[in-house]
Coordinates of C-alpha atoms in Angstrom, one line a residue:
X1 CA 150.8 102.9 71.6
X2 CA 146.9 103.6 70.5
X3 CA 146.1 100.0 72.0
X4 CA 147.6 100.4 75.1
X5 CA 146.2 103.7 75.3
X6 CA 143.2 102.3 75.0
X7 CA 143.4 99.1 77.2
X8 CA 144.5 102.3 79.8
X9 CA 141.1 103.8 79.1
X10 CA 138.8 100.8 79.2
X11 CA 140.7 99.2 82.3
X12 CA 140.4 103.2 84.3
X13 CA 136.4 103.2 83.4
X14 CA 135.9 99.2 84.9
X15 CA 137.7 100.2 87.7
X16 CA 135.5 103.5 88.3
X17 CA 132.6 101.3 87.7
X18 CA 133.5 98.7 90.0
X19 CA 134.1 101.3 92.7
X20 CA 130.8 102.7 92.1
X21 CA 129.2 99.6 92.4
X22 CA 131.1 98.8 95.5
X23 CA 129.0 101.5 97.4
X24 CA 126.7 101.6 99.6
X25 CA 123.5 102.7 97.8
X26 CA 120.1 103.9 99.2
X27 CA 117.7 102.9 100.6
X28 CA 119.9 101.3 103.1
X29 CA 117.3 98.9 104.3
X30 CA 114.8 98.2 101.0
X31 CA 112.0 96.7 104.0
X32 CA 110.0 98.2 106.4
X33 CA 112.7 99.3 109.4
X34 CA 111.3 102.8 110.8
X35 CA 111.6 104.7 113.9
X36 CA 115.9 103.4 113.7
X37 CA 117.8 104.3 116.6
X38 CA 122.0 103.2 116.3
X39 CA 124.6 103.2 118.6
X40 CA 128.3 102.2 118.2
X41 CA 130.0 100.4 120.8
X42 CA 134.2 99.8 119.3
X43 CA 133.4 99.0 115.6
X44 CA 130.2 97.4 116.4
X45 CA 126.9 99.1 115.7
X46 CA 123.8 98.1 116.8
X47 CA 120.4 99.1 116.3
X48 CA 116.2 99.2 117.5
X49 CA 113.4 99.7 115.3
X50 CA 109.6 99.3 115.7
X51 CA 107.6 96.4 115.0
X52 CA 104.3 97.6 116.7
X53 CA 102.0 94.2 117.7
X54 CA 104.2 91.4 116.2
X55 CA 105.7 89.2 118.7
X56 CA 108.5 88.8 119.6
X57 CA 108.8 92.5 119.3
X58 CA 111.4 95.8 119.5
X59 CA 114.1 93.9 117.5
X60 CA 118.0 94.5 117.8
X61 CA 120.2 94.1 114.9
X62 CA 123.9 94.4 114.5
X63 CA 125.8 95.9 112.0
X64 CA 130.1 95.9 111.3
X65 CA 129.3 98.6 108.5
X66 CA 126.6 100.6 109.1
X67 CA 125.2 98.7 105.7
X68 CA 124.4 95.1 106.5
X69 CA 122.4 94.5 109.7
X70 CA 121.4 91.1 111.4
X71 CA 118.6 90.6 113.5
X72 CA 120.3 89.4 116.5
X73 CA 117.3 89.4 119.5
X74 CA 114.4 91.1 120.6
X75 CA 113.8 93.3 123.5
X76 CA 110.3 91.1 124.6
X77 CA 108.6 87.5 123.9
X78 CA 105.6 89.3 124.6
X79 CA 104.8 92.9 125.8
X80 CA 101.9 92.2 127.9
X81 CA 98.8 89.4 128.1
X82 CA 95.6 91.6 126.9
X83 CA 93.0 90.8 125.1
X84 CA 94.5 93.8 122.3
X85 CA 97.6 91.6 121.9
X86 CA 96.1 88.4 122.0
X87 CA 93.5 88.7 119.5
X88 CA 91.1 87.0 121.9
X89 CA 87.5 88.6 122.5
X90 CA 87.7 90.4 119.1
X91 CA 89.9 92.9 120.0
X92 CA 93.3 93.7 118.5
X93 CA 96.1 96.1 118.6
X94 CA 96.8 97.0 115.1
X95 CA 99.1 100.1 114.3
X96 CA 99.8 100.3 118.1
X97 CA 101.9 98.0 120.2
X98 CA 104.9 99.4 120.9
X99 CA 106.8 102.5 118.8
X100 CA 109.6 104.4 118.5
X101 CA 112.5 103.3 120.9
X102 CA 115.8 104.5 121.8
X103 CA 118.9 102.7 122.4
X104 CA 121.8 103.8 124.6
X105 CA 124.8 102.8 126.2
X106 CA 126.5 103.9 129.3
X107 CA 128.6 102.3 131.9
X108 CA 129.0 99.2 130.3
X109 CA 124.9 98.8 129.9
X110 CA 123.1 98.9 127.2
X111 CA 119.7 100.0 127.4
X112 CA 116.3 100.5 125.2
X113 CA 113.4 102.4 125.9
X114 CA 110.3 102.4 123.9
X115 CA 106.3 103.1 125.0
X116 CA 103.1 101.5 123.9
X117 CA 99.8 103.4 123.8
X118 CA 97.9 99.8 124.2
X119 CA 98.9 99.5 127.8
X120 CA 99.5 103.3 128.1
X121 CA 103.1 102.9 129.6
X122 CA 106.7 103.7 129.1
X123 CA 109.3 100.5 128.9
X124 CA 113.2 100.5 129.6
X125 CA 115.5 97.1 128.9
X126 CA 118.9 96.8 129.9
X127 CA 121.2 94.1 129.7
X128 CA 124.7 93.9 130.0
X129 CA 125.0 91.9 126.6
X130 CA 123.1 93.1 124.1
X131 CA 124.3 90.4 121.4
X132 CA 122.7 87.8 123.9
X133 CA 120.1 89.8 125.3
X134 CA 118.3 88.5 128.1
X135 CA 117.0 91.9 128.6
X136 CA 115.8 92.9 132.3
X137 CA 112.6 94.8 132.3
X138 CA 110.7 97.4 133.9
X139 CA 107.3 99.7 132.7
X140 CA 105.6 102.8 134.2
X141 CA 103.3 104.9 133.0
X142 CA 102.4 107.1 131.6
X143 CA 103.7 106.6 127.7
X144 CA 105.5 109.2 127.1
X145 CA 105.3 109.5 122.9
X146 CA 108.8 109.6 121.1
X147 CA 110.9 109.6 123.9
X148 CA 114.9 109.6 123.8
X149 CA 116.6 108.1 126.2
X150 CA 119.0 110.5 128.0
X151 CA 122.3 109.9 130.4
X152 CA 124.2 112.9 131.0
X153 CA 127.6 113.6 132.2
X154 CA 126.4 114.6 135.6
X155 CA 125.0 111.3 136.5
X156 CA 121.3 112.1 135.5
X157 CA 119.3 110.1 133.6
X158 CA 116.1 112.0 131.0
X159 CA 113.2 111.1 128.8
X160 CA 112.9 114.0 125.9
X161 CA 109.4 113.5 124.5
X162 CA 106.5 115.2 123.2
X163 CA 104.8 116.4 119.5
X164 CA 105.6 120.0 118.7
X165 CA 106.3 120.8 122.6
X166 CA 109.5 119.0 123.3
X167 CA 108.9 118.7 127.3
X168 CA 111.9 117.0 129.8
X169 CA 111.4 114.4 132.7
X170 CA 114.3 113.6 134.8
X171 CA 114.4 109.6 136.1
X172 CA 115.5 108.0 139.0
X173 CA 118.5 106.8 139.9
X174 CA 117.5 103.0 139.4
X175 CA 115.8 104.0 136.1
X176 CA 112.2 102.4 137.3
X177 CA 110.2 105.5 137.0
X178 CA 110.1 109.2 137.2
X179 CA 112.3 111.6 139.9
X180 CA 109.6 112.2 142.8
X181 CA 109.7 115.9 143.2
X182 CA 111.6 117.0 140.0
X183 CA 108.6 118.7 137.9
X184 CA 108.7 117.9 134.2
X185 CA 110.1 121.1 132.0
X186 CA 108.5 122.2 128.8
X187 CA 112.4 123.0 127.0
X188 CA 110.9 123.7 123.2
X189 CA 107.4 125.7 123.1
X190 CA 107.4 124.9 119.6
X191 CA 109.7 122.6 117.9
X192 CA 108.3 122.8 114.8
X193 CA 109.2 126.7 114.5
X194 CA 112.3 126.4 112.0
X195 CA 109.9 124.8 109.0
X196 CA 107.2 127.5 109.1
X197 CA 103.6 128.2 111.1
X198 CA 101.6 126.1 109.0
X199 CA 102.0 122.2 110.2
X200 CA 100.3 119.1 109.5
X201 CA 102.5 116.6 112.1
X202 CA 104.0 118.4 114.9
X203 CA 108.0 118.0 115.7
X204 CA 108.4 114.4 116.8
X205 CA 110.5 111.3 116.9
X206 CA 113.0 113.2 119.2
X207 CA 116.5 111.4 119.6
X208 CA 119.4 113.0 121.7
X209 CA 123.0 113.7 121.7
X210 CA 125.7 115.2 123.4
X211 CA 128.9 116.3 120.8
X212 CA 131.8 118.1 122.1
X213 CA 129.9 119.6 125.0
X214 CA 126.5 120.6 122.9
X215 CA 123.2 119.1 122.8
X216 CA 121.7 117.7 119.5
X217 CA 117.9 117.2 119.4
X218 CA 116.8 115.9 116.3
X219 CA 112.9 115.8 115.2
X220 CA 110.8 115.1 112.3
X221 CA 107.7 117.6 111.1
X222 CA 105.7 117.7 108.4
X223 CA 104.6 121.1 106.6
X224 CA 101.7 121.5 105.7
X225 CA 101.5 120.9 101.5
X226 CA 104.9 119.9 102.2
X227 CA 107.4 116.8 102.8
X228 CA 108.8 115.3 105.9
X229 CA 111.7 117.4 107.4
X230 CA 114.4 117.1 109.5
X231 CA 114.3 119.7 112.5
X232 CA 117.3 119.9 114.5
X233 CA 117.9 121.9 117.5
X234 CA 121.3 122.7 120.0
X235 CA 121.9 123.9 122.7
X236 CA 124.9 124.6 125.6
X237 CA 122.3 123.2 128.2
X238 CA 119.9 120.6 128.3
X239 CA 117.3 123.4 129.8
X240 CA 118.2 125.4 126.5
X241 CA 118.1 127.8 125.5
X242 CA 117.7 126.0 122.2
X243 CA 117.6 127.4 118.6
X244 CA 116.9 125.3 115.7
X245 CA 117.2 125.0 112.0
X246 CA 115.9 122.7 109.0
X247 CA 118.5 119.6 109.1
X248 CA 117.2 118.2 106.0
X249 CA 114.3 118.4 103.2
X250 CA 114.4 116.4 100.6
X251 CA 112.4 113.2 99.4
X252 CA 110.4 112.8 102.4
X253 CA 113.7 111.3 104.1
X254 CA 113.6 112.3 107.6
X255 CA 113.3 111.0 111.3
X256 CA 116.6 109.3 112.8
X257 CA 119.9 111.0 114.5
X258 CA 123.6 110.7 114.5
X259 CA 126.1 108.0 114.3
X260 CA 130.0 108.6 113.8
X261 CA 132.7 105.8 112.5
X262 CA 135.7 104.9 113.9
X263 CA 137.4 107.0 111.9
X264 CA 136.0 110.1 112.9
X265 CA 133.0 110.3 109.7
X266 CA 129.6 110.9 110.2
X267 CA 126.1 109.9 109.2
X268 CA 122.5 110.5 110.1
X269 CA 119.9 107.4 110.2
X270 CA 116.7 108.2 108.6
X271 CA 113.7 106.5 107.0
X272 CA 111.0 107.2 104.3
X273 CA 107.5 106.7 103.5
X274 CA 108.1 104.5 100.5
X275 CA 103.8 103.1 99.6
X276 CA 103.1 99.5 100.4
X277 CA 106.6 98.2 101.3
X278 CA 106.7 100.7 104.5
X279 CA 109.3 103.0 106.1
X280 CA 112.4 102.1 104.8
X281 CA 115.9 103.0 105.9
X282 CA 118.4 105.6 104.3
X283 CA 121.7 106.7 105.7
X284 CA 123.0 110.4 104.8
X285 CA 126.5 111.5 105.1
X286 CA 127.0 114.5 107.7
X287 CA 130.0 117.4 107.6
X288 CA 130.3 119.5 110.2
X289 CA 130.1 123.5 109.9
X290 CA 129.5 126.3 112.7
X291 CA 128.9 123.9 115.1
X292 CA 125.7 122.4 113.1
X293 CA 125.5 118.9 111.9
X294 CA 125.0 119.3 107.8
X295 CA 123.1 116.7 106.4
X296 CA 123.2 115.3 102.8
X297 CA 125.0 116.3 99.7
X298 CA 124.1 119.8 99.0
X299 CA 121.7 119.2 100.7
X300 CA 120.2 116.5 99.2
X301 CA 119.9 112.8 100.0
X302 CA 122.6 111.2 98.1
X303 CA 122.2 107.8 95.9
X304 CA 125.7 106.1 96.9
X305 CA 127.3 106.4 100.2
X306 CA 131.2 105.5 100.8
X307 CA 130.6 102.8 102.7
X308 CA 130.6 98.8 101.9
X309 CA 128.1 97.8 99.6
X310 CA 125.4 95.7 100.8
X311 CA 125.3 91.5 100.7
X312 CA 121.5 91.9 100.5
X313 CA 118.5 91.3 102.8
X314 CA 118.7 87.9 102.5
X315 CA 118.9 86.2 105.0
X316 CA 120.0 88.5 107.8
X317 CA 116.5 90.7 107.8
X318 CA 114.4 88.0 106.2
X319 CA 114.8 84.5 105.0
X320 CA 114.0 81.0 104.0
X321 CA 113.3 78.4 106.2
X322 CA 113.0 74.5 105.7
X323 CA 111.8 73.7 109.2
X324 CA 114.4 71.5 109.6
X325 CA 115.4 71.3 113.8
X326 CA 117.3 69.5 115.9
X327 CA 116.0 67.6 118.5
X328 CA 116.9 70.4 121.2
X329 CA 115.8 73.3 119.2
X330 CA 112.4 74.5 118.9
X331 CA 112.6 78.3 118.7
X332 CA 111.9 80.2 115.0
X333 CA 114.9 82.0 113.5
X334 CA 114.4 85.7 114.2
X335 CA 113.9 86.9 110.9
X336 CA 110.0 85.6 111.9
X337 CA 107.5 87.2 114.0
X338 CA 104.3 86.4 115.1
X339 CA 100.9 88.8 113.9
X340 CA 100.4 89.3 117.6
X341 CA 100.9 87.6 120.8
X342 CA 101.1 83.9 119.7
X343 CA 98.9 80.7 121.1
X344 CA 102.1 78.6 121.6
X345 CA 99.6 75.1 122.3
X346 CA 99.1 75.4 118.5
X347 CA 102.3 75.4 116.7
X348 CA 105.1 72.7 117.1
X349 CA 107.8 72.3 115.0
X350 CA 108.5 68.9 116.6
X351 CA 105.0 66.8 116.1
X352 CA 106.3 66.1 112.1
X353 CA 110.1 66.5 111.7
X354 CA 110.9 69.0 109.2
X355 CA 108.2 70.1 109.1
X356 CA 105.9 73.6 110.8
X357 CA 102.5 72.0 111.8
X358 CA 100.0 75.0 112.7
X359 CA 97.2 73.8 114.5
X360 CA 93.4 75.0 114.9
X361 CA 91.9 76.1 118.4
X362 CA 89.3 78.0 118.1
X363 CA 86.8 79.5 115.4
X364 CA 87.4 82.6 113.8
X365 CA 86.0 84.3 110.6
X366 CA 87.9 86.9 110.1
X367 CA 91.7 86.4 109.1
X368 CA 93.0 90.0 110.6
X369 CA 91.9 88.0 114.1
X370 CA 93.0 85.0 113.6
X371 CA 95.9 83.9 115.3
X372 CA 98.8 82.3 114.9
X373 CA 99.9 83.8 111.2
X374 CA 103.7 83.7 111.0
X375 CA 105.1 86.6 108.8
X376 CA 108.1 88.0 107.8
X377 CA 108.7 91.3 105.9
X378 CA 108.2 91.9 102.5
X379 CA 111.2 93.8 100.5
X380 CA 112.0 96.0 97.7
X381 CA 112.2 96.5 94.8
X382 CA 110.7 93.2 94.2
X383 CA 110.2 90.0 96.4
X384 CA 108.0 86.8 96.2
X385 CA 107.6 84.0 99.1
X386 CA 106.4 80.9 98.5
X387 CA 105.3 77.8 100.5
X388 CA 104.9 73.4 100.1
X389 CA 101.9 72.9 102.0
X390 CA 100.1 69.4 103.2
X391 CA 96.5 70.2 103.8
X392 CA 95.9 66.2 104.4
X393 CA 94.6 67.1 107.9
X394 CA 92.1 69.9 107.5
X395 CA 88.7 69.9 108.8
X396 CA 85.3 71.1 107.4
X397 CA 85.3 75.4 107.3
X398 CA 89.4 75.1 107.7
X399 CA 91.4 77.8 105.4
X400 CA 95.3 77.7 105.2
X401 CA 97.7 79.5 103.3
X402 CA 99.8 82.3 102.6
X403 CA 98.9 85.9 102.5
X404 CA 100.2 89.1 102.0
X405 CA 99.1 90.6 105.4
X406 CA 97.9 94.5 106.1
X407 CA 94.7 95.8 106.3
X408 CA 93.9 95.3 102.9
X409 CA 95.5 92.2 102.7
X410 CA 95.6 89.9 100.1
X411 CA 95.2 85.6 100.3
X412 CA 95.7 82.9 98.4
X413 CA 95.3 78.9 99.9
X414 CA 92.7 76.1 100.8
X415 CA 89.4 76.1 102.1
X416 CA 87.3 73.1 102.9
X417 CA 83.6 73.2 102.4
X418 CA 81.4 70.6 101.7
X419 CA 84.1 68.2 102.6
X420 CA 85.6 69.4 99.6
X421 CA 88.9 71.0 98.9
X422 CA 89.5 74.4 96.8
X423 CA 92.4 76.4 96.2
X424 CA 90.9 80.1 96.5
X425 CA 92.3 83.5 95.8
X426 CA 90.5 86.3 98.5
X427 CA 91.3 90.0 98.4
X428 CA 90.9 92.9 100.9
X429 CA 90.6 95.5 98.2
X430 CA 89.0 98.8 100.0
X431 CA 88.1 97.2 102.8
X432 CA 86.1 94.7 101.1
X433 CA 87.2 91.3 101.4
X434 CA 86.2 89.3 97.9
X435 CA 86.5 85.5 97.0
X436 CA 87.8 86.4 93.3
X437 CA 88.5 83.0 92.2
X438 CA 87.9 79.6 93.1
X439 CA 89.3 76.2 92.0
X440 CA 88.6 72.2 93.1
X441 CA 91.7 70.0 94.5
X442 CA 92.1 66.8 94.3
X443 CA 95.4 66.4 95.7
X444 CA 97.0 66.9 99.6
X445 CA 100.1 68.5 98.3
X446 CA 100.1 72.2 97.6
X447 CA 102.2 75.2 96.7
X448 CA 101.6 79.0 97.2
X449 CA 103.8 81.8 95.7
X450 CA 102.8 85.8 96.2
X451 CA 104.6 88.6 94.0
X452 CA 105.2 91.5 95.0
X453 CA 106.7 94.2 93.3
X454 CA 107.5 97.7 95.2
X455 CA 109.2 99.4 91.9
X456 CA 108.7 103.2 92.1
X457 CA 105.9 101.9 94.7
X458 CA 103.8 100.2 92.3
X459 CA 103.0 98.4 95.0
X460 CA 101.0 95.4 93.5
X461 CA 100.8 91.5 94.5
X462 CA 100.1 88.4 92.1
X463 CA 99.5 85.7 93.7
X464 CA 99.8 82.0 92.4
X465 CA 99.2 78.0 92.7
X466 CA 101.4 75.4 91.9
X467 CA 100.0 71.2 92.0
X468 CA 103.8 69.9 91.3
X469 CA 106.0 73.3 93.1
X470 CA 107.4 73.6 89.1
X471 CA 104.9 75.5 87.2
X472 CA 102.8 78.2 88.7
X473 CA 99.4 79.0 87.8
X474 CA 97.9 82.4 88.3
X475 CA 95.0 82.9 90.2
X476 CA 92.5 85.5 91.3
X477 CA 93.4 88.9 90.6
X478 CA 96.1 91.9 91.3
X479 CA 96.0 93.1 94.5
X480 CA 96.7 96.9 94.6
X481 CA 98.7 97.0 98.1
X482 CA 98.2 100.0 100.3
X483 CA 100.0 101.4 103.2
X484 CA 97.0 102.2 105.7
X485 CA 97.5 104.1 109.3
X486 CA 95.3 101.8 110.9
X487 CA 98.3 99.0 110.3
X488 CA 100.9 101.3 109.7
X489 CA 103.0 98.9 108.8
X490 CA 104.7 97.4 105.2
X491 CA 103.3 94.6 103.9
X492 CA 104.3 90.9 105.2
X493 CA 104.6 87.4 104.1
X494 CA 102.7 85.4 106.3
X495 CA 101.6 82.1 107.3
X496 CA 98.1 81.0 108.5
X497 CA 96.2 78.5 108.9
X498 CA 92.4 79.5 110.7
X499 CA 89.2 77.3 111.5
X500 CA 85.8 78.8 110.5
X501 CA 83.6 75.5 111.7
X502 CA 85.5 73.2 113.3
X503 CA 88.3 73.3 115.4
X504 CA 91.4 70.4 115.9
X505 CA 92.3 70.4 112.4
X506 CA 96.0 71.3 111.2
X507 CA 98.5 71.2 107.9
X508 CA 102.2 71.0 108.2
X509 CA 104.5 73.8 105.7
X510 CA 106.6 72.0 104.7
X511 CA 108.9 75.0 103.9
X512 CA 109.1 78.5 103.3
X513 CA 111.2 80.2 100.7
X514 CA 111.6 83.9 99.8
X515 CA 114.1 85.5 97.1
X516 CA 114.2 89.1 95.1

């Protein structure tokens, strides 16, 4: 009896623990996925997030779960041919590009906004099938900063934007610009009110929604001293009047909106400030009490969520790639983007089969303007890349490799000088960019590996050689990664290849593989 007693008890506490491990846990999304804006359409969600100036950029992903999300297309190739997004005539568009966006649906369209302080304008897509995309276009300006796109259920169509004075623009009918003769209407003074008088960032990021006949605005603020919170406001009309509360407070988590299930639960979508990996994604759950959305679990941000656990990262967000194509396929998976607009005359996946051939055009010297680096995100806790490289075809003052790309970016690959070959390790360390190691080559076949490791953000990248792709060497030194505004963005994997003398040189990756 004391045995089966016992099985009882051992089998009740595997089961417990295999629930518990069957949860979704936070961070949803261990990469750098801000600024999320979901929508459920049946039992499909799908959601936009910022990429700023990578190309192709304002990526949609898909979700069945609300955990596990797939890149599925972008919004744009390319948001517009200037010299900022190019990288041409040393200019570049770092930290800008194109932010927070907001994705609707409504009468069988589905539509996302976002705005771009590089080309000062406001941008709405639509398509009538978002899981194919081919996403029809229009921009006006001005930008108008954290919008939320708006349809209500008279027919009108609104952009809620603003920092600390929520203000209201009505649209036209077509959704190509603003109402001629409907003045813009300042509907919050100060949204910031509900977390005190003394504010660092002003009430932003607004998103919108419309529950059982009440409007939900939701904005993020920052307290002075304090941590990022979660402001939200209703009222019975969009005009207001509106009064507002503190949604959430706790661990910085904050910025994002509402999203229901099919049966009838709710969450709110939010991200964190989480170091060098960047703003990464949490999902909170949401009761519902005097007609105010309650966020968290007394009203804090809860490690497991009853929801599917996740599959991982890998490869729906980001992923290896063997460059193997067939003959009609020539497009990148989307899990890549390019830093910037790319110079499509100088990358072919075609020229060597199997293989990614990057090609020099020009001469740079400075690898944040470079183009043509390939890069996909770097995730958490821990991640490392790695890349088979033949440099048989570089030219005098050529450098290739693979980095670990923000503004102090870290690099480790080959550089030709003298006609001679070197494997180098070159760090970005407080804006001063250091050749720490150096080492001869005598060989055409090379292999690159970077380490990251974003544990309680210690945020620090080894980087390493390999002559045979079995045993790695070490080289140069730590890289202590920060998160810098001027990027604002987590730390990617990238590919480059850049000439400082000579140009018509190239090297072929031979693959690219990334695991935790």
């Amino acid at each position: 009896m004391k045995k089966r007693i016992k099985f009882i008890f051992v089998f009740f506490v595997l089961l417990v623990q295999t629930v518990a491990l069957a949860q979704a846990q936070n961070p949803l999304i261990f990469a750098d996925v801000p600024d999320l804006s979901i929508i459920r359409v049946g039992k499909k969600y799908y959601m936009s997030s910022t990429t700023m100036h990578m190309s192709p950029g304002l990526p949609i992903m898909k979700s069945t779960d609300l955990v596990n999300w797939k890149i599925i297309n972008y919004a744009y190739n390319t948001l517009a041919d200037m010299p900022e997004l190019n990288l041409t005539e040393g200019k570049s568009t770092y930290g800008r590009g194109s932010w927070a966006s907001s994705l609707r649906f409504h009468n069988g369209m589905y539509y996302v906004t976002t705005f771009a302080q590089t080309t000062g304008e406001t941008y709405i897509f639509k398509t009538k099938d978002i899981e194919k995309g081919n996403w029809q276009r229009v921009s006006f300006k001005p930008d108008y900063h954290d919008h939320s796109l708006f349809f209500d259920d008279d027919g009108k169509a609104y952009l809620i934007y603003g920092g600390g004075k929520i203000k209201l623009v009505e649209l036209n009918e077509d959704l190509t610009g603003i109402k001629q003769g409907v003045p813009e209407k300042v509907i919050i003074e100060n949204a910031s009110e509900p977390a005190g008088n003394n504010i660092m960032l002003g009430a932003e990021g607004s998103q919108l929604f419309k529950i059982k006949g009440k409007y939900y605005l939701f904005n993020i603020c920052w307290p002075q001293g304090g941590m990022r919170t979660v402001i939200i406001h209703r009222a019975d009309t969009i005009n207001g009047p509106w009064e507002g509360k503190v949604g959430l407070q706790d661990l910085g988590v904050a910025q994002g909106g509402l999203i229901d299930t099919p049966d009838g639960r709710w969450f709110s979508y939010l991200f964190r400030d989480f170091g060098a990996v960047g703003r990464i994604s949490y999902l909170v759950p949401v009761k519902w009490g005097d007609g105010w959305p309650i966020l968290g679990k007394n009203g804090k941000v809860p490690e497991t969520l009853n929801l599917p656990s996740s599959t991982g990262l890998i490869p729906n967000l980001v992923a290896s790639d063997e460059f193997n194509r067939k003959n009609d396929q020539e497009t990148l998976p989307l899990v890549w983007q390019w830093n910037h607009n790319p110079d499509n005359t100088l990358w072919s996946l075609k020229e060597r089969k199997g293989f990614l051939r990057f090609k020099t055009g020009r001469i740079d010297t400075d690898f944040l303007l470079a183009r043509n680096t390939l890069t996909q995100r770097t995730i958490g806790p821990t991640s490392s890349a790695s890349v088979s490289l033949d440099i048989s075809k570089m030219k005098e003052g050529d450098f290739a490799g693979l980095s670990a790309l923000q503004k102090e970016y870290g690099l480790v690959g080959v550089k030709v000088e003298e006609d001679k070959k070197s494997i180098v390790m070159v760090s970005a360390d407080k804006d001063k960019v250091v050749e720490i190691q150096q080492i001869s080559l005598h060989q055409n076949q090379i292999y690159f590996k970077i380490d990251c490791d974003f544990t309680n953000k210690k945020d620090e990248a080894n980087f390493f050689y390999s002559l045979d792709g079995k045993v790695w060497n070490r080289i140069g030194e730590t890289l202590k990664m920060k998160y810098t505004l001027p990027h604002f963005m987590g730390y990617r994997f990238g590919l480059f290849n850049y000439a400082t003398k000579n140009t018509g040189g190239y090297v072929d990756f031979d693959w690219f593989r990334i695991k935790y």
